[in-house]
């Protein structure tokens, strides 16, 4: 049996994070410069039926059966075995590596799930279709993030820009004119599930106030889609700034994120905002009339621990 390898990209949310959990539209794009990779190899030398899971970046090297039930990689394998209808798989080794920073709002959990499901199902001779891969990755997101919208697993599975509304069919859309983003990492780990839970508590305490904020985010996301489809890149920066202000009002920004957002604007970004769950993780800045490397340097000087330059819509 040969080895099977699958990859899945990272992602950034351009507009509408958090509000998307409450039914508003959001826009997310894949970030192919970072990715998760899963390789399945036959378990030569392993006792029959043993599945060995290795993820060197998190110092994991364990038989599947010794992993806790709620371990995301265990769930990815178990749900895949159930989906392909294989109760007694041959021994195999699953190795996961990833260049997507953990707990940084770049979709690392979803990408690991998607890559693992694809590699394991292909190894077992039943490669799953994107729709099934996406459904399994969503199940895993639910166990770890409580009430996710499904946007992360969707953009990572399809590796295309998506205009996402929870519970509705996936919509991709045309990017009229490519645009360049600089992604800046605060270096502060912030699991998405915690930010999502805190927003839920705040919404429960002030439904009217929070729903007003979510509605505004939805309006911004649909205006941004129109601007992206018609090539009015000039409109995007101000919409990013507005979205950041709303996320601050939701309580999901942080001093580190605000510092990077300010530094990007001061260095000439057309707009900047936090991206993903917030509280830490990453922010994005739009480089229109400024060299993206100059913006990246400004972010590093303001304390970013890493930057990635990515062009959206570039083929
Ligand atoms: C995380 O990338 C996006 C959030 O809106 C959570 C979700 O949609 O599941 C914060």
PDB file of C-alpha atoms and ligand atoms in Angstrom:
ATOM      1  CA  UNK A   1       0.000   0.000   0.000  1.00  0.00           C
ATOM      2  CA  UNK A   2       1.467   3.380  -0.907  1.00  0.00           C
ATOM      3  CA  UNK A   3       1.595   6.488   1.333  1.00  0.00           C
ATOM      4  CA  UNK A   4      -1.180   9.060   1.032  1.00  0.00           C
ATOM      5  CA  UNK A   5      -0.607  12.764   1.667  1.00  0.00           C
ATOM      6  CA  UNK A   6      -3.181  15.551   1.808  1.00  0.00           C
ATOM      7  CA  UNK A   7      -2.801  19.229   2.587  1.00  0.00           C
ATOM      8  CA  UNK A   8      -5.161  22.024   3.584  1.00  0.00           C
ATOM      9  CA  UNK A   9      -4.448  25.768   3.705  1.00  0.00           C
ATOM     10  CA  UNK A  10      -4.832  28.290   6.496  1.00  0.00           C
ATOM     11  CA  UNK A  11      -7.464  31.003   6.226  1.00  0.00           C
ATOM     12  CA  UNK A  12      -8.255  34.551   7.226  1.00  0.00           C
ATOM     13  CA  UNK A  13     -11.635  36.083   7.842  1.00  0.00           C
ATOM     14  CA  UNK A  14     -11.826  39.329   5.862  1.00  0.00           C
ATOM     15  CA  UNK A  15     -15.158  40.518   7.257  1.00  0.00           C
ATOM     16  CA  UNK A  16     -17.849  39.379   9.647  1.00  0.00           C
ATOM     17  CA  UNK A  17     -16.211  37.140  12.277  1.00  0.00           C
ATOM     18  CA  UNK A  18     -18.356  36.510  15.369  1.00  0.00           C
ATOM     19  CA  UNK A  19     -21.438  38.085  13.718  1.00  0.00           C
ATOM     20  CA  UNK A  20     -21.402  35.061  11.370  1.00  0.00           C
ATOM     21  CA  UNK A  21     -22.144  32.795  14.353  1.00  0.00           C
ATOM     22  CA  UNK A  22     -25.452  34.712  14.698  1.00  0.00           C
ATOM     23  CA  UNK A  23     -26.527  34.353  11.063  1.00  0.00           C
ATOM     24  CA  UNK A  24     -24.829  37.360   9.459  1.00  0.00           C
ATOM     25  CA  UNK A  25     -22.745  36.946   6.279  1.00  0.00           C
ATOM     26  CA  UNK A  26     -18.960  36.815   6.468  1.00  0.00           C
ATOM     27  CA  UNK A  27     -16.123  36.624   3.967  1.00  0.00           C
ATOM     28  CA  UNK A  28     -13.107  34.342   4.348  1.00  0.00           C
ATOM     29  CA  UNK A  29     -10.218  33.504   2.040  1.00  0.00           C
ATOM     30  CA  UNK A  30      -7.641  30.713   2.055  1.00  0.00           C
ATOM     31  CA  UNK A  31      -4.021  31.512   2.878  1.00  0.00           C
ATOM     32  CA  UNK A  32      -1.954  29.035   0.920  1.00  0.00           C
ATOM     33  CA  UNK A  33       1.412  30.213   2.262  1.00  0.00           C
ATOM     34  CA  UNK A  34       0.695  28.242   5.421  1.00  0.00           C
ATOM     35  CA  UNK A  35      -0.706  24.743   5.445  1.00  0.00           C
ATOM     36  CA  UNK A  36      -1.389  21.547   7.359  1.00  0.00           C
ATOM     37  CA  UNK A  37      -0.137  18.280   5.885  1.00  0.00           C
ATOM     38  CA  UNK A  38      -1.242  14.747   6.772  1.00  0.00           C
ATOM     39  CA  UNK A  39       0.542  11.639   5.570  1.00  0.00           C
ATOM     40  CA  UNK A  40      -0.724   8.112   6.096  1.00  0.00           C
ATOM     41  CA  UNK A  41       1.747   5.252   5.715  1.00  0.00           C
ATOM     42  CA  UNK A  42       1.156   1.520   6.146  1.00  0.00           C
ATOM     43  CA  UNK A  43       1.945   0.467   9.718  1.00  0.00           C
ATOM     44  CA  UNK A  44       4.808  -1.852   8.812  1.00  0.00           C
ATOM     45  CA  UNK A  45       6.076  -3.456  12.022  1.00  0.00           C
ATOM     46  CA  UNK A  46       3.110  -2.240  14.105  1.00  0.00           C
ATOM     47  CA  UNK A  47       0.825  -4.792  15.820  1.00  0.00           C
ATOM     48  CA  UNK A  48      -2.175  -5.617  13.615  1.00  0.00           C
ATOM     49  CA  UNK A  49      -4.855  -2.919  13.595  1.00  0.00           C
ATOM     50  CA  UNK A  50      -2.678  -0.357  15.417  1.00  0.00           C
ATOM     51  CA  UNK A  51      -3.050   3.255  14.371  1.00  0.00           C
ATOM     52  CA  UNK A  52      -0.101   5.401  15.421  1.00  0.00           C
ATOM     53  CA  UNK A  53      -0.574   9.172  15.445  1.00  0.00           C
ATOM     54  CA  UNK A  54       2.401  11.497  15.186  1.00  0.00           C
ATOM     55  CA  UNK A  55       2.355  15.293  15.336  1.00  0.00           C
ATOM     56  CA  UNK A  56       5.922  16.369  16.082  1.00  0.00           C
ATOM     57  CA  UNK A  57       5.037  20.065  16.540  1.00  0.00           C
ATOM     58  CA  UNK A  58       2.869  19.221  19.547  1.00  0.00           C
ATOM     59  CA  UNK A  59       5.170  16.398  20.709  1.00  0.00           C
ATOM     60  CA  UNK A  60       2.527  13.763  19.979  1.00  0.00           C
ATOM     61  CA  UNK A  61       3.529  10.191  19.170  1.00  0.00           C
ATOM     62  CA  UNK A  62       0.832   7.875  20.472  1.00  0.00           C
ATOM     63  CA  UNK A  63      -1.362   4.954  19.528  1.00  0.00           C
ATOM     64  CA  UNK A  64      -4.849   6.200  18.616  1.00  0.00           C
ATOM     65  CA  UNK A  65      -6.469   4.153  21.385  1.00  0.00           C
ATOM     66  CA  UNK A  66      -4.403   5.987  24.051  1.00  0.00           C
ATOM     67  CA  UNK A  67      -5.643   9.434  22.979  1.00  0.00           C
ATOM     68  CA  UNK A  68      -8.422  11.108  24.970  1.00  0.00           C
ATOM     69  CA  UNK A  69     -11.869  10.768  23.390  1.00  0.00           C
ATOM     70  CA  UNK A  70     -12.111  14.480  22.696  1.00  0.00           C
ATOM     71  CA  UNK A  71      -8.728  14.684  20.965  1.00  0.00           C
ATOM     72  CA  UNK A  72      -9.292  16.390  17.599  1.00  0.00           C
ATOM     73  CA  UNK A  73      -7.051  14.000  15.641  1.00  0.00           C
ATOM     74  CA  UNK A  74      -8.719  10.987  17.271  1.00  0.00           C
ATOM     75  CA  UNK A  75     -12.096  12.386  16.293  1.00  0.00           C
ATOM     76  CA  UNK A  76     -10.923  13.003  12.733  1.00  0.00           C
ATOM     77  CA  UNK A  77      -9.831   9.369  12.410  1.00  0.00           C
ATOM     78  CA  UNK A  78     -12.871   7.868  14.158  1.00  0.00           C
ATOM     79  CA  UNK A  79     -15.352   9.960  12.130  1.00  0.00           C
ATOM     80  CA  UNK A  80     -13.511   9.077   8.918  1.00  0.00           C
ATOM     81  CA  UNK A  81     -13.567   5.332   9.694  1.00  0.00           C
ATOM     82  CA  UNK A  82     -17.312   5.594  10.344  1.00  0.00           C
ATOM     83  CA  UNK A  83     -17.898   7.607   7.135  1.00  0.00           C
ATOM     84  CA  UNK A  84     -16.046   5.107   4.941  1.00  0.00           C
ATOM     85  CA  UNK A  85     -17.556   2.126   6.785  1.00  0.00           C
ATOM     86  CA  UNK A  86     -14.264   0.492   7.772  1.00  0.00           C
ATOM     87  CA  UNK A  87     -14.513  -0.975  11.271  1.00  0.00           C
ATOM     88  CA  UNK A  88     -11.186  -2.800  11.302  1.00  0.00           C
ATOM     89  CA  UNK A  89      -8.610  -0.828   9.361  1.00  0.00           C
ATOM     90  CA  UNK A  90      -5.158  -2.196   8.618  1.00  0.00           C
ATOM     91  CA  UNK A  91      -2.343  -0.836  10.815  1.00  0.00           C
ATOM     92  CA  UNK A  92      -1.238   2.632   9.736  1.00  0.00           C
ATOM     93  CA  UNK A  93       0.715   5.686  10.837  1.00  0.00           C
ATOM     94  CA  UNK A  94      -0.768   9.161  10.492  1.00  0.00           C
ATOM     95  CA  UNK A  95       1.761  11.976  10.636  1.00  0.00           C
ATOM     96  CA  UNK A  96       0.566  15.571  10.860  1.00  0.00           C
ATOM     97  CA  UNK A  97       2.739  18.619  10.358  1.00  0.00           C
ATOM     98  CA  UNK A  98       1.588  22.201  10.011  1.00  0.00           C
ATOM     99  CA  UNK A  99       3.038  25.625   9.332  1.00  0.00           C
ATOM    100  CA  UNK A 100      -0.210  27.283  10.482  1.00  0.00           C
ATOM    101  CA  UNK A 101       0.310  28.873  13.903  1.00  0.00           C
ATOM    102  CA  UNK A 102      -1.917  27.327  16.587  1.00  0.00           C
ATOM    103  CA  UNK A 103      -4.683  29.329  18.285  1.00  0.00           C
ATOM    104  CA  UNK A 104      -3.965  32.299  16.041  1.00  0.00           C
ATOM    105  CA  UNK A 105      -7.222  32.681  14.093  1.00  0.00           C
ATOM    106  CA  UNK A 106      -5.697  31.174  10.947  1.00  0.00           C
ATOM    107  CA  UNK A 107      -7.784  28.011  10.907  1.00  0.00           C
ATOM    108  CA  UNK A 108      -5.114  25.567  12.051  1.00  0.00           C
ATOM    109  CA  UNK A 109      -7.590  23.207  13.763  1.00  0.00           C
ATOM    110  CA  UNK A 110      -9.862  23.027  10.721  1.00  0.00           C
ATOM    111  CA  UNK A 111      -6.905  22.535   8.364  1.00  0.00           C
ATOM    112  CA  UNK A 112      -5.503  19.658  10.437  1.00  0.00           C
ATOM    113  CA  UNK A 113      -8.927  17.985  10.455  1.00  0.00           C
ATOM    114  CA  UNK A 114      -9.422  18.406   6.710  1.00  0.00           C
ATOM    115  CA  UNK A 115      -5.941  17.125   5.817  1.00  0.00           C
ATOM    116  CA  UNK A 116      -6.271  14.139   8.195  1.00  0.00           C
ATOM    117  CA  UNK A 117      -9.734  13.141   6.930  1.00  0.00           C
ATOM    118  CA  UNK A 118      -8.580  13.331   3.312  1.00  0.00           C
ATOM    119  CA  UNK A 119      -5.383  11.345   3.854  1.00  0.00           C
ATOM    120  CA  UNK A 120      -7.006   8.621   5.976  1.00  0.00           C
ATOM    121  CA  UNK A 121     -10.002   8.153   3.661  1.00  0.00           C
ATOM    122  CA  UNK A 122      -7.732   7.991   0.593  1.00  0.00           C
ATOM    123  CA  UNK A 123      -5.468   5.462   2.316  1.00  0.00           C
ATOM    124  CA  UNK A 124      -8.486   3.280   3.062  1.00  0.00           C
ATOM    125  CA  UNK A 125      -9.465   3.355  -0.610  1.00  0.00           C
ATOM    126  CA  UNK A 126     -12.558   5.588  -0.136  1.00  0.00           C
ATOM    127  CA  UNK A 127     -11.462   9.182  -0.725  1.00  0.00           C
ATOM    128  CA  UNK A 128     -14.257  11.354   0.656  1.00  0.00           C
ATOM    129  CA  UNK A 129     -15.819  14.163  -1.394  1.00  0.00           C
ATOM    130  CA  UNK A 130     -15.301  17.761  -0.243  1.00  0.00           C
ATOM    131  CA  UNK A 131     -18.849  17.894   1.105  1.00  0.00           C
ATOM    132  CA  UNK A 132     -18.217  14.910   3.391  1.00  0.00           C
ATOM    133  CA  UNK A 133     -14.788  16.193   4.440  1.00  0.00           C
ATOM    134  CA  UNK A 134     -16.368  19.544   5.292  1.00  0.00           C
ATOM    135  CA  UNK A 135     -19.157  17.883   7.312  1.00  0.00           C
ATOM    136  CA  UNK A 136     -16.646  15.887   9.394  1.00  0.00           C
ATOM    137  CA  UNK A 137     -14.427  18.928   9.958  1.00  0.00           C
ATOM    138  CA  UNK A 138     -17.535  20.840  11.124  1.00  0.00           C
ATOM    139  CA  UNK A 139     -18.384  18.071  13.623  1.00  0.00           C
ATOM    140  CA  UNK A 140     -14.890  18.396  15.087  1.00  0.00           C
ATOM    141  CA  UNK A 141     -15.138  22.214  15.202  1.00  0.00           C
ATOM    142  CA  UNK A 142     -18.405  21.840  17.144  1.00  0.00           C
ATOM    143  CA  UNK A 143     -16.805  19.633  19.754  1.00  0.00           C
ATOM    144  CA  UNK A 144     -13.945  22.089  20.237  1.00  0.00           C
ATOM    145  CA  UNK A 145     -15.519  25.486  19.618  1.00  0.00           C
ATOM    146  CA  UNK A 146     -18.986  25.020  21.062  1.00  0.00           C
ATOM    147  CA  UNK A 147     -21.061  27.006  18.572  1.00  0.00           C
ATOM    148  CA  UNK A 148     -18.958  27.584  15.452  1.00  0.00           C
ATOM    149  CA  UNK A 149     -20.573  28.974  12.331  1.00  0.00           C
ATOM    150  CA  UNK A 150     -18.802  26.502  10.019  1.00  0.00           C
ATOM    151  CA  UNK A 151     -16.938  29.194   8.087  1.00  0.00           C
ATOM    152  CA  UNK A 152     -13.442  27.963   9.044  1.00  0.00           C
ATOM    153  CA  UNK A 153     -13.921  24.350   7.927  1.00  0.00           C
ATOM    154  CA  UNK A 154     -15.691  25.532   4.758  1.00  0.00           C
ATOM    155  CA  UNK A 155     -13.006  27.905   3.500  1.00  0.00           C
ATOM    156  CA  UNK A 156     -10.251  25.449   4.411  1.00  0.00           C
ATOM    157  CA  UNK A 157     -12.002  22.493   2.713  1.00  0.00           C
ATOM    158  CA  UNK A 158     -12.826  24.285  -0.532  1.00  0.00           C
ATOM    159  CA  UNK A 159      -9.655  26.437  -0.537  1.00  0.00           C
ATOM    160  CA  UNK A 160     -11.563  29.249  -2.246  1.00  0.00           C
ATOM    161  CA  UNK A 161     -12.831  32.652  -1.143  1.00  0.00           C
ATOM    162  CA  UNK A 162     -16.271  32.184   0.395  1.00  0.00           C
ATOM    163  CA  UNK A 163     -19.198  34.422   1.213  1.00  0.00           C
ATOM    164  CA  UNK A 164     -20.620  32.432   4.057  1.00  0.00           C
ATOM    165  CA  UNK A 165     -24.005  32.466   5.742  1.00  0.00           C
ATOM    166  CA  UNK A 166     -24.485  29.820   8.425  1.00  0.00           C
ATOM    167  CA  UNK A 167     -26.716  26.959   7.307  1.00  0.00           C
ATOM    168  CA  UNK A 168     -26.899  28.148   3.690  1.00  0.00           C
ATOM    169  CA  UNK A 169     -25.300  26.607   0.606  1.00  0.00           C
ATOM    170  CA  UNK A 170     -21.680  27.612   0.095  1.00  0.00           C
ATOM    171  CA  UNK A 171     -21.217  30.672  -2.102  1.00  0.00           C
ATOM    172  CA  UNK A 172     -17.915  31.442  -3.746  1.00  0.00           C
ATOM    173  CA  UNK A 173     -17.566  34.727  -5.606  1.00  0.00           C
ATOM    174  CA  UNK A 174     -15.461  36.477  -8.176  1.00  0.00           C
ATOM    175  CA  UNK A 175     -12.547  38.654  -7.175  1.00  0.00           C
ATOM    176  CA  UNK A 176     -12.515  41.333  -9.836  1.00  0.00           C
ATOM    177  CA  UNK A 177      -9.096  42.783  -8.979  1.00  0.00           C
ATOM    178  CA  UNK A 178      -6.608  40.925  -6.773  1.00  0.00           C
ATOM    179  CA  UNK A 179      -5.593  42.734  -3.577  1.00  0.00           C
ATOM    180  CA  UNK A 180      -2.747  42.217  -1.147  1.00  0.00           C
ATOM    181  CA  UNK A 181      -3.030  41.685   2.576  1.00  0.00           C
ATOM    182  CA  UNK A 182      -0.369  41.642   5.231  1.00  0.00           C
ATOM    183  CA  UNK A 183      -1.213  39.323   8.108  1.00  0.00           C
ATOM    184  CA  UNK A 184       0.392  40.207  11.429  1.00  0.00           C
ATOM    185  CA  UNK A 185       0.588  37.790  14.354  1.00  0.00           C
ATOM    186  CA  UNK A 186       0.362  39.224  17.875  1.00  0.00           C
ATOM    187  CA  UNK A 187       2.048  36.068  19.165  1.00  0.00           C
ATOM    188  CA  UNK A 188      -0.716  35.842  21.788  1.00  0.00           C
ATOM    189  CA  UNK A 189      -2.371  32.406  21.628  1.00  0.00           C
ATOM    190  CA  UNK A 190      -6.138  32.722  21.767  1.00  0.00           C
ATOM    191  CA  UNK A 191      -8.329  29.673  21.200  1.00  0.00           C
ATOM    192  CA  UNK A 192     -11.322  30.635  19.044  1.00  0.00           C
ATOM    193  CA  UNK A 193     -13.736  28.670  21.230  1.00  0.00           C
ATOM    194  CA  UNK A 194     -13.077  30.899  24.257  1.00  0.00           C
ATOM    195  CA  UNK A 195     -13.686  34.128  22.334  1.00  0.00           C
ATOM    196  CA  UNK A 196     -16.857  32.654  20.797  1.00  0.00           C
ATOM    197  CA  UNK A 197     -18.111  31.596  24.252  1.00  0.00           C
ATOM    198  CA  UNK A 198     -17.417  35.025  25.758  1.00  0.00           C
ATOM    199  CA  UNK A 199     -19.272  36.799  22.951  1.00  0.00           C
ATOM    200  CA  UNK A 200     -22.206  34.459  23.571  1.00  0.00           C
ATOM    201  CA  UNK A 201     -22.261  35.371  27.272  1.00  0.00           C
ATOM    202  CA  UNK A 202     -22.108  39.079  26.426  1.00  0.00           C
ATOM    203  CA  UNK A 203     -24.904  38.664  23.847  1.00  0.00           C
ATOM    204  CA  UNK A 204     -27.057  36.826  26.404  1.00  0.00           C
ATOM    205  CA  UNK A 205     -26.576  39.757  28.798  1.00  0.00           C
ATOM    206  CA  UNK A 206     -27.332  42.425  26.159  1.00  0.00           C
ATOM    207  CA  UNK A 207     -29.096  40.911  23.173  1.00  0.00           C
ATOM    208  CA  UNK A 208     -30.296  44.217  21.726  1.00  0.00           C
ATOM    209  CA  UNK A 209     -26.865  45.842  21.882  1.00  0.00           C
ATOM    210  CA  UNK A 210     -25.009  42.870  20.427  1.00  0.00           C
ATOM    211  CA  UNK A 211     -27.519  42.223  17.684  1.00  0.00           C
ATOM    212  CA  UNK A 212     -27.097  45.841  16.592  1.00  0.00           C
ATOM    213  CA  UNK A 213     -23.334  45.211  16.315  1.00  0.00           C
ATOM    214  CA  UNK A 214     -23.865  41.945  14.417  1.00  0.00           C
ATOM    215  CA  UNK A 215     -26.269  43.634  11.952  1.00  0.00           C
ATOM    216  CA  UNK A 216     -23.658  46.301  11.233  1.00  0.00           C
ATOM    217  CA  UNK A 217     -21.018  43.612  10.597  1.00  0.00           C
ATOM    218  CA  UNK A 218     -23.404  41.895   8.174  1.00  0.00           C
ATOM    219  CA  UNK A 219     -23.993  45.165   6.312  1.00  0.00           C
ATOM    220  CA  UNK A 220     -20.216  45.634   6.043  1.00  0.00           C
ATOM    221  CA  UNK A 221     -19.651  42.078   4.771  1.00  0.00           C
ATOM    222  CA  UNK A 222     -22.237  42.455   2.014  1.00  0.00           C
ATOM    223  CA  UNK A 223     -20.871  45.880   1.018  1.00  0.00           C
ATOM    224  CA  UNK A 224     -17.381  44.351   0.938  1.00  0.00           C
ATOM    225  CA  UNK A 225     -18.542  41.545  -1.317  1.00  0.00           C
ATOM    226  CA  UNK A 226     -19.974  44.065  -3.781  1.00  0.00           C
ATOM    227  CA  UNK A 227     -16.720  46.047  -3.682  1.00  0.00           C
ATOM    228  CA  UNK A 228     -14.590  42.922  -4.248  1.00  0.00           C
ATOM    229  CA  UNK A 229     -16.770  41.701  -7.101  1.00  0.00           C
ATOM    230  CA  UNK A 230     -16.762  45.036  -8.865  1.00  0.00           C
ATOM    231  CA  UNK A 231     -13.106  45.860  -8.276  1.00  0.00           C
ATOM    232  CA  UNK A 232     -13.707  48.897  -6.058  1.00  0.00           C
ATOM    233  CA  UNK A 233     -10.726  48.113  -3.875  1.00  0.00           C
ATOM    234  CA  UNK A 234     -10.827  51.689  -2.543  1.00  0.00           C
ATOM    235  CA  UNK A 235     -13.937  50.819  -0.545  1.00  0.00           C
ATOM    236  CA  UNK A 236     -12.387  47.883   1.291  1.00  0.00           C
ATOM    237  CA  UNK A 237      -9.976  49.680   3.639  1.00  0.00           C
ATOM    238  CA  UNK A 238     -12.615  51.868   5.309  1.00  0.00           C
ATOM    239  CA  UNK A 239     -14.896  48.820   5.661  1.00  0.00           C
ATOM    240  CA  UNK A 240     -12.071  46.945   7.426  1.00  0.00           C
ATOM    241  CA  UNK A 241     -11.564  49.878   9.809  1.00  0.00           C
ATOM    242  CA  UNK A 242     -15.293  50.009  10.554  1.00  0.00           C
ATOM    243  CA  UNK A 243     -15.401  46.253  11.162  1.00  0.00           C
ATOM    244  CA  UNK A 244     -12.490  46.520  13.604  1.00  0.00           C
ATOM    245  CA  UNK A 245     -14.327  49.212  15.589  1.00  0.00           C
ATOM    246  CA  UNK A 246     -17.365  46.908  15.860  1.00  0.00           C
ATOM    247  CA  UNK A 247     -15.165  44.008  17.012  1.00  0.00           C
ATOM    248  CA  UNK A 248     -13.655  46.276  19.666  1.00  0.00           C
ATOM    249  CA  UNK A 249     -17.179  47.069  20.836  1.00  0.00           C
ATOM    250  CA  UNK A 250     -17.871  43.314  21.049  1.00  0.00           C
ATOM    251  CA  UNK A 251     -14.895  42.985  23.380  1.00  0.00           C
ATOM    252  CA  UNK A 252     -12.784  40.709  21.182  1.00  0.00           C
ATOM    253  CA  UNK A 253      -9.886  43.019  20.386  1.00  0.00           C
ATOM    254  CA  UNK A 254      -6.860  43.335  22.674  1.00  0.00           C
ATOM    255  CA  UNK A 255      -4.120  45.917  23.296  1.00  0.00           C
ATOM    256  CA  UNK A 256      -1.731  43.882  21.114  1.00  0.00           C
ATOM    257  CA  UNK A 257      -4.226  43.687  18.229  1.00  0.00           C
ATOM    258  CA  UNK A 258      -5.068  47.383  18.516  1.00  0.00           C
ATOM    259  CA  UNK A 259      -1.361  48.259  18.516  1.00  0.00           C
ATOM    260  CA  UNK A 260      -0.742  46.312  15.296  1.00  0.00           C
ATOM    261  CA  UNK A 261      -3.870  47.722  13.645  1.00  0.00           C
ATOM    262  CA  UNK A 262      -2.738  51.280  14.510  1.00  0.00           C
ATOM    263  CA  UNK A 263       0.814  50.604  13.328  1.00  0.00           C
ATOM    264  CA  UNK A 264      -0.470  49.275   9.987  1.00  0.00           C
ATOM    265  CA  UNK A 265      -2.642  52.347   9.447  1.00  0.00           C
ATOM    266  CA  UNK A 266       0.219  54.680  10.416  1.00  0.00           C
ATOM    267  CA  UNK A 267       2.467  52.899   7.891  1.00  0.00           C
ATOM    268  CA  UNK A 268      -0.012  53.521   5.076  1.00  0.00           C
ATOM    269  CA  UNK A 269      -2.391  50.531   5.116  1.00  0.00           C
ATOM    270  CA  UNK A 270      -5.702  51.356   3.426  1.00  0.00           C
ATOM    271  CA  UNK A 271      -7.460  49.639   6.343  1.00  0.00           C
ATOM    272  CA  UNK A 272      -6.777  47.126   9.095  1.00  0.00           C
ATOM    273  CA  UNK A 273      -8.673  44.887  11.485  1.00  0.00           C
ATOM    274  CA  UNK A 274      -8.321  41.871  13.697  1.00  0.00           C
ATOM    275  CA  UNK A 275      -9.132  38.600  11.940  1.00  0.00           C
ATOM    276  CA  UNK A 276     -10.732  35.465  13.384  1.00  0.00           C
ATOM    277  CA  UNK A 277     -11.657  34.952  17.012  1.00  0.00           C
ATOM    278  CA  UNK A 278      -9.577  37.893  18.295  1.00  0.00           C
ATOM    279  CA  UNK A 279      -8.238  38.552  21.819  1.00  0.00           C
ATOM    280  CA  UNK A 280      -4.867  37.629  20.298  1.00  0.00           C
ATOM    281  CA  UNK A 281      -3.949  35.784  17.142  1.00  0.00           C
ATOM    282  CA  UNK A 282      -3.774  37.691  13.901  1.00  0.00           C
ATOM    283  CA  UNK A 283      -4.769  40.965  12.296  1.00  0.00           C
ATOM    284  CA  UNK A 284      -4.863  41.858   8.615  1.00  0.00           C
ATOM    285  CA  UNK A 285      -3.902  45.068   6.825  1.00  0.00           C
ATOM    286  CA  UNK A 286      -4.749  46.039   3.252  1.00  0.00           C
ATOM    287  CA  UNK A 287      -1.719  47.133   1.218  1.00  0.00           C
ATOM    288  CA  UNK A 288      -3.003  49.277  -1.636  1.00  0.00           C
ATOM    289  CA  UNK A 289      -0.688  52.190  -2.227  1.00  0.00           C
ATOM    290  CA  UNK A 290       2.070  50.993   0.037  1.00  0.00           C
ATOM    291  CA  UNK A 291       4.699  48.304  -0.394  1.00  0.00           C
ATOM    292  CA  UNK A 292       3.459  45.237   1.555  1.00  0.00           C
ATOM    293  CA  UNK A 293       6.987  44.583   2.825  1.00  0.00           C
ATOM    294  CA  UNK A 294       7.054  48.081   4.304  1.00  0.00           C
ATOM    295  CA  UNK A 295       3.803  47.299   6.136  1.00  0.00           C
ATOM    296  CA  UNK A 296       5.196  43.962   7.284  1.00  0.00           C
ATOM    297  CA  UNK A 297       8.291  45.729   8.698  1.00  0.00           C
ATOM    298  CA  UNK A 298       6.115  48.283  10.473  1.00  0.00           C
ATOM    299  CA  UNK A 299       4.132  45.425  12.048  1.00  0.00           C
ATOM    300  CA  UNK A 300       7.303  43.667  13.215  1.00  0.00           C
ATOM    301  CA  UNK A 301       8.552  46.950  14.719  1.00  0.00           C
ATOM    302  CA  UNK A 302       5.226  47.295  16.546  1.00  0.00           C
ATOM    303  CA  UNK A 303       5.661  43.853  18.122  1.00  0.00           C
ATOM    304  CA  UNK A 304       4.299  41.329  15.614  1.00  0.00           C
ATOM    305  CA  UNK A 305       5.960  37.941  16.017  1.00  0.00           C
ATOM    306  CA  UNK A 306       5.402  36.989  12.371  1.00  0.00           C
ATOM    307  CA  UNK A 307       3.939  38.380   9.179  1.00  0.00           C
ATOM    308  CA  UNK A 308       2.630  36.780   5.986  1.00  0.00           C
ATOM    309  CA  UNK A 309       1.990  38.676   2.748  1.00  0.00           C
ATOM    310  CA  UNK A 310      -0.806  37.152   0.686  1.00  0.00           C
ATOM    311  CA  UNK A 311      -2.580  38.233  -2.497  1.00  0.00           C
ATOM    312  CA  UNK A 312      -6.281  37.462  -2.621  1.00  0.00           C
ATOM    313  CA  UNK A 313      -7.619  36.484  -6.021  1.00  0.00           C
ATOM    314  CA  UNK A 314      -4.214  35.867  -7.533  1.00  0.00           C
ATOM    315  CA  UNK A 315      -4.125  32.725  -9.644  1.00  0.00           C
TER     316      UNK A 315
HETATM  317  C1  LIG B   1     -13.254  32.203  13.599  1.00  0.00           C
HETATM  318  O1  LIG B   1     -12.356  32.104  12.514  1.00  0.00           O
HETATM  319  C2  LIG B   1     -14.506  32.891  13.175  1.00  0.00           C
HETATM  320  C3  LIG B   1     -15.530  33.101  14.287  1.00  0.00           C
HETATM  321  O2  LIG B   1     -16.605  33.857  13.709  1.00  0.00           O
HETATM  322  C4  LIG B   1     -16.034  31.779  14.819  1.00  0.00           C
HETATM  323  C5  LIG B   1     -16.936  31.025  13.844  1.00  0.00           C
HETATM  324  O3  LIG B   1     -17.450  31.613  12.911  1.00  0.00           O
HETATM  325  O4  LIG B   1     -17.124  29.835  14.075  1.00  0.00           O
HETATM  326  C6  LIG B   1     -14.961  33.909  15.438  1.00  0.00           C
END
